[in-house]
Amino acid sequence: MKYKTDIEKMQVALLEAKKALKLDEVPIGAAIFDKDDNLISSAHNRREIDQNPTSHAEILVIQEASKLMNTWRLEEATIVVTVEPDAMCAGAIVNARIKTLIYGVQNTKAGAAYSLYNIPQDPRLNHYVEIRENILSHESEVILSSFFESKR
């Protein structure tokens, strides 16, 4: 199945975020698509399950996509994330040479693709990532809010 629009792609990431919510993980989902709009991989946060601080949705989908594509260079890929990536994930996106980043809601506390830093578009780095933001941001925000409200 082809996922031609940003909204269709974000819906895949939102499904992953809902899986994380059911597992009591911070509900962030991600998906990677190839140049022909085919889904390569999708994942959600697994830090608590894995007891691993690097088990963010973005890292997990990049690892899986690299394995499936048999290359660390995901030059024609698009990564879609429900929440703006943090510094670790933004750096991984640059290092994987991903072409496009699409995200839902801004991350005002740790965002590194606009809010606090802009690692994917920093001219000092050796790769530039196209960014499209605020795709189904309300849906992402609702999922995040429900998680954090349950923790209060």
mmCIF file of C-alpha atoms in Angstrom:
data_model
loop_
_atom_site.group_PDB
_atom_site.id
_atom_site.type_symbol
_atom_site.label_atom_id
_atom_site.label_comp_id
_atom_site.label_asym_id
_atom_site.label_seq_id
_atom_site.Cartn_x
_atom_site.Cartn_y
_atom_site.Cartn_z
ATOM 1 C CA MET A 1 0.000 0.000 0.000
ATOM 2 C CA LYS A 2 1.224 3.467 -0.859
ATOM 3 C CA TYR A 3 0.962 6.318 1.606
ATOM 4 C CA LYS A 4 0.988 9.329 -0.691
ATOM 5 C CA THR A 5 0.057 12.199 1.607
ATOM 6 C CA ASP A 6 1.689 13.496 4.759
ATOM 7 C CA ILE A 7 -1.586 12.868 6.581
ATOM 8 C CA GLU A 8 -1.727 9.214 5.517
ATOM 9 C CA LYS A 9 1.866 8.761 6.666
ATOM 10 C CA MET A 10 1.211 10.490 9.988
ATOM 11 C CA GLN A 11 -1.741 8.194 10.620
ATOM 12 C CA VAL A 12 0.708 5.253 10.642
ATOM 13 C CA ALA A 13 2.846 7.019 13.259
ATOM 14 C CA LEU A 14 -0.250 7.868 15.310
ATOM 15 C CA LEU A 15 -1.223 4.187 15.404
ATOM 16 C CA GLU A 16 2.206 3.457 16.849
ATOM 17 C CA ALA A 17 1.799 6.228 19.436
ATOM 18 C CA LYS A 18 -1.485 4.625 20.525
ATOM 19 C CA LYS A 19 0.326 1.292 20.960
ATOM 20 C CA ALA A 20 2.865 3.015 23.211
ATOM 21 C CA LEU A 21 0.062 4.590 25.223
ATOM 22 C CA LYS A 22 -1.455 1.161 25.901
ATOM 23 C CA LEU A 23 1.951 -0.027 27.138
ATOM 24 C CA ASP A 24 2.353 2.993 29.453
ATOM 25 C CA GLU A 25 5.234 4.342 27.363
ATOM 26 C CA VAL A 26 5.464 8.007 26.379
ATOM 27 C CA PRO A 27 3.173 7.838 23.341
ATOM 28 C CA ILE A 28 5.394 8.742 20.446
ATOM 29 C CA GLY A 29 5.209 6.863 17.174
ATOM 30 C CA ALA A 30 7.352 6.934 14.060
ATOM 31 C CA ALA A 31 7.389 5.437 10.585
ATOM 32 C CA ILE A 32 9.779 5.451 7.637
ATOM 33 C CA PHE A 33 8.687 5.434 4.010
ATOM 34 C CA ASP A 34 10.739 4.863 0.862
ATOM 35 C CA LYS A 35 10.905 7.182 -2.152
ATOM 36 C CA ASP A 36 7.867 5.432 -3.634
ATOM 37 C CA ASP A 37 5.746 6.077 -0.508
ATOM 38 C CA ASN A 38 5.871 2.472 0.701
ATOM 39 C CA LEU A 39 6.070 1.834 4.427
ATOM 40 C CA ILE A 40 9.474 0.411 5.400
ATOM 41 C CA SER A 41 9.072 0.258 9.172
ATOM 42 C CA SER A 42 7.130 1.700 12.080
ATOM 43 C CA ALA A 43 7.707 1.723 15.830
ATOM 44 C CA HIS A 44 6.852 3.414 19.093
ATOM 45 C CA ASN A 45 8.802 4.376 22.185
ATOM 46 C CA ARG A 46 10.041 1.387 24.188
ATOM 47 C CA ARG A 47 12.277 2.973 26.843
ATOM 48 C CA GLU A 48 10.445 1.423 29.792
ATOM 49 C CA ILE A 49 9.962 -1.983 28.162
ATOM 50 C CA ASP A 50 13.584 -2.191 27.010
ATOM 51 C CA GLN A 51 14.993 -0.245 29.983
ATOM 52 C CA ASN A 52 17.079 1.568 27.393
ATOM 53 C CA PRO A 53 17.264 5.367 27.125
ATOM 54 C CA THR A 54 17.860 5.125 23.372
ATOM 55 C CA SER A 55 14.694 3.133 22.625
ATOM 56 C CA HIS A 56 12.932 6.126 21.094
ATOM 57 C CA ALA A 57 10.539 5.516 18.197
ATOM 58 C CA GLU A 58 12.832 7.332 15.752
ATOM 59 C CA ILE A 59 15.910 5.305 16.669
ATOM 60 C CA LEU A 60 13.980 2.041 16.454
ATOM 61 C CA VAL A 61 12.538 2.771 12.988
ATOM 62 C CA ILE A 62 15.909 3.917 11.663
ATOM 63 C CA GLN A 63 17.534 0.713 12.921
ATOM 64 C CA GLU A 64 14.818 -1.477 11.410
ATOM 65 C CA ALA A 65 14.776 0.397 8.089
ATOM 66 C CA SER A 66 18.570 0.172 7.817
ATOM 67 C CA LYS A 67 18.399 -3.554 8.461
ATOM 68 C CA LEU A 68 15.600 -4.095 5.922
ATOM 69 C CA MET A 69 17.205 -1.880 3.272
ATOM 70 C CA ASN A 70 20.669 -3.306 4.008
ATOM 71 C CA THR A 71 22.189 0.170 4.254
ATOM 72 C CA TRP A 72 22.635 2.878 6.852
ATOM 73 C CA ARG A 73 22.162 5.529 4.160
ATOM 74 C CA LEU A 74 18.423 6.163 3.976
ATOM 75 C CA GLU A 75 18.901 8.998 1.500
ATOM 76 C CA GLU A 76 15.526 8.847 -0.213
ATOM 77 C CA ALA A 77 13.512 8.042 2.903
ATOM 78 C CA THR A 78 10.934 10.079 4.768
ATOM 79 C CA ILE A 79 10.614 9.716 8.524
ATOM 80 C CA VAL A 80 7.322 10.657 10.167
ATOM 81 C CA VAL A 81 7.133 11.254 13.913
ATOM 82 C CA THR A 82 4.188 12.293 16.051
ATOM 83 C CA VAL A 83 6.369 14.660 18.120
ATOM 84 C CA GLU A 84 9.306 16.847 17.106
ATOM 85 C CA PRO A 85 12.507 14.805 17.607
ATOM 86 C CA ASP A 86 14.900 15.521 20.457
ATOM 87 C CA ALA A 87 18.648 16.057 19.943
ATOM 88 C CA MET A 88 19.522 12.340 19.924
ATOM 89 C CA CYS A 89 16.862 11.487 17.368
ATOM 90 C CA ALA A 90 17.480 14.562 15.216
ATOM 91 C CA GLY A 91 21.166 13.627 15.106
ATOM 92 C CA ALA A 92 20.294 10.066 14.107
ATOM 93 C CA ILE A 93 18.072 11.402 11.306
ATOM 94 C CA VAL A 94 20.975 13.479 9.983
ATOM 95 C CA ASN A 95 23.440 10.603 10.351
ATOM 96 C CA ALA A 96 21.092 8.250 8.478
ATOM 97 C CA ARG A 97 20.950 10.825 5.642
ATOM 98 C CA ILE A 98 17.150 10.812 5.697
ATOM 99 C CA LYS A 99 15.725 13.164 3.080
ATOM 100 C CA THR A 100 12.559 14.400 4.783
ATOM 101 C CA LEU A 101 11.285 14.719 8.355
ATOM 102 C CA ILE A 102 7.563 15.144 8.966
ATOM 103 C CA TYR A 103 6.351 15.680 12.502
ATOM 104 C CA GLY A 104 3.126 16.432 14.305
ATOM 105 C CA VAL A 105 3.435 18.539 17.418
ATOM 106 C CA GLN A 106 6.349 20.693 18.548
ATOM 107 C CA ASN A 107 8.399 19.592 21.522
ATOM 108 C CA THR A 108 8.963 22.833 23.412
ATOM 109 C CA LYS A 109 11.005 21.162 26.167
ATOM 110 C CA ALA A 110 13.426 19.087 24.084
ATOM 111 C CA GLY A 111 12.721 19.681 20.394
ATOM 112 C CA ALA A 112 15.763 19.711 18.164
ATOM 113 C CA ALA A 113 14.130 20.206 14.760
ATOM 114 C CA TYR A 114 12.794 23.691 15.436
ATOM 115 C CA SER A 115 11.794 24.448 19.033
ATOM 116 C CA LEU A 116 15.164 24.571 20.842
ATOM 117 C CA TYR A 117 17.609 23.638 18.078
ATOM 118 C CA ASN A 118 17.427 22.819 14.395
ATOM 119 C CA ILE A 119 19.907 20.000 14.026
ATOM 120 C CA PRO A 120 18.433 18.613 10.765
ATOM 121 C CA GLN A 121 18.992 21.942 9.010
ATOM 122 C CA ASP A 122 22.158 23.167 10.715
ATOM 123 C CA PRO A 123 24.421 24.403 7.896
ATOM 124 C CA ARG A 124 27.517 23.291 9.817
ATOM 125 C CA LEU A 125 26.544 19.632 9.408
ATOM 126 C CA ASN A 126 27.127 17.490 6.346
ATOM 127 C CA HIS A 127 23.470 16.751 5.591
ATOM 128 C CA TYR A 128 20.335 18.879 5.270
ATOM 129 C CA VAL A 129 16.878 17.435 5.997
ATOM 130 C CA GLU A 130 13.670 18.882 4.592
ATOM 131 C CA ILE A 131 11.164 19.435 7.422
ATOM 132 C CA ARG A 132 7.378 19.587 7.331
ATOM 133 C CA GLU A 133 5.681 20.221 10.667
ATOM 134 C CA ASN A 134 2.272 20.445 12.314
ATOM 135 C CA ILE A 135 0.811 17.465 10.444
ATOM 136 C CA LEU A 136 -2.149 16.182 12.490
ATOM 137 C CA SER A 137 -0.646 18.033 15.440
ATOM 138 C CA HIS A 138 -3.936 18.110 17.334
ATOM 139 C CA GLU A 139 -4.184 14.308 17.232
ATOM 140 C CA SER A 140 -0.617 13.965 18.509
ATOM 141 C CA GLU A 141 -1.265 16.486 21.263
ATOM 142 C CA VAL A 142 -4.414 14.672 22.429
ATOM 143 C CA ILE A 143 -2.516 11.387 22.792
ATOM 144 C CA LEU A 144 0.345 13.053 24.679
ATOM 145 C CA SER A 145 -2.001 15.003 26.949
ATOM 146 C CA SER A 146 -3.965 11.908 27.901
ATOM 147 C CA PHE A 147 -0.724 10.153 28.873
ATOM 148 C CA PHE A 148 0.645 12.962 31.015
ATOM 149 C CA GLU A 149 -2.718 13.698 32.638
ATOM 150 C CA SER A 150 -2.866 10.076 33.765
ATOM 151 C CA LYS A 151 0.515 10.552 35.489
ATOM 152 C CA ARG A 152 -0.610 13.551 37.565
#
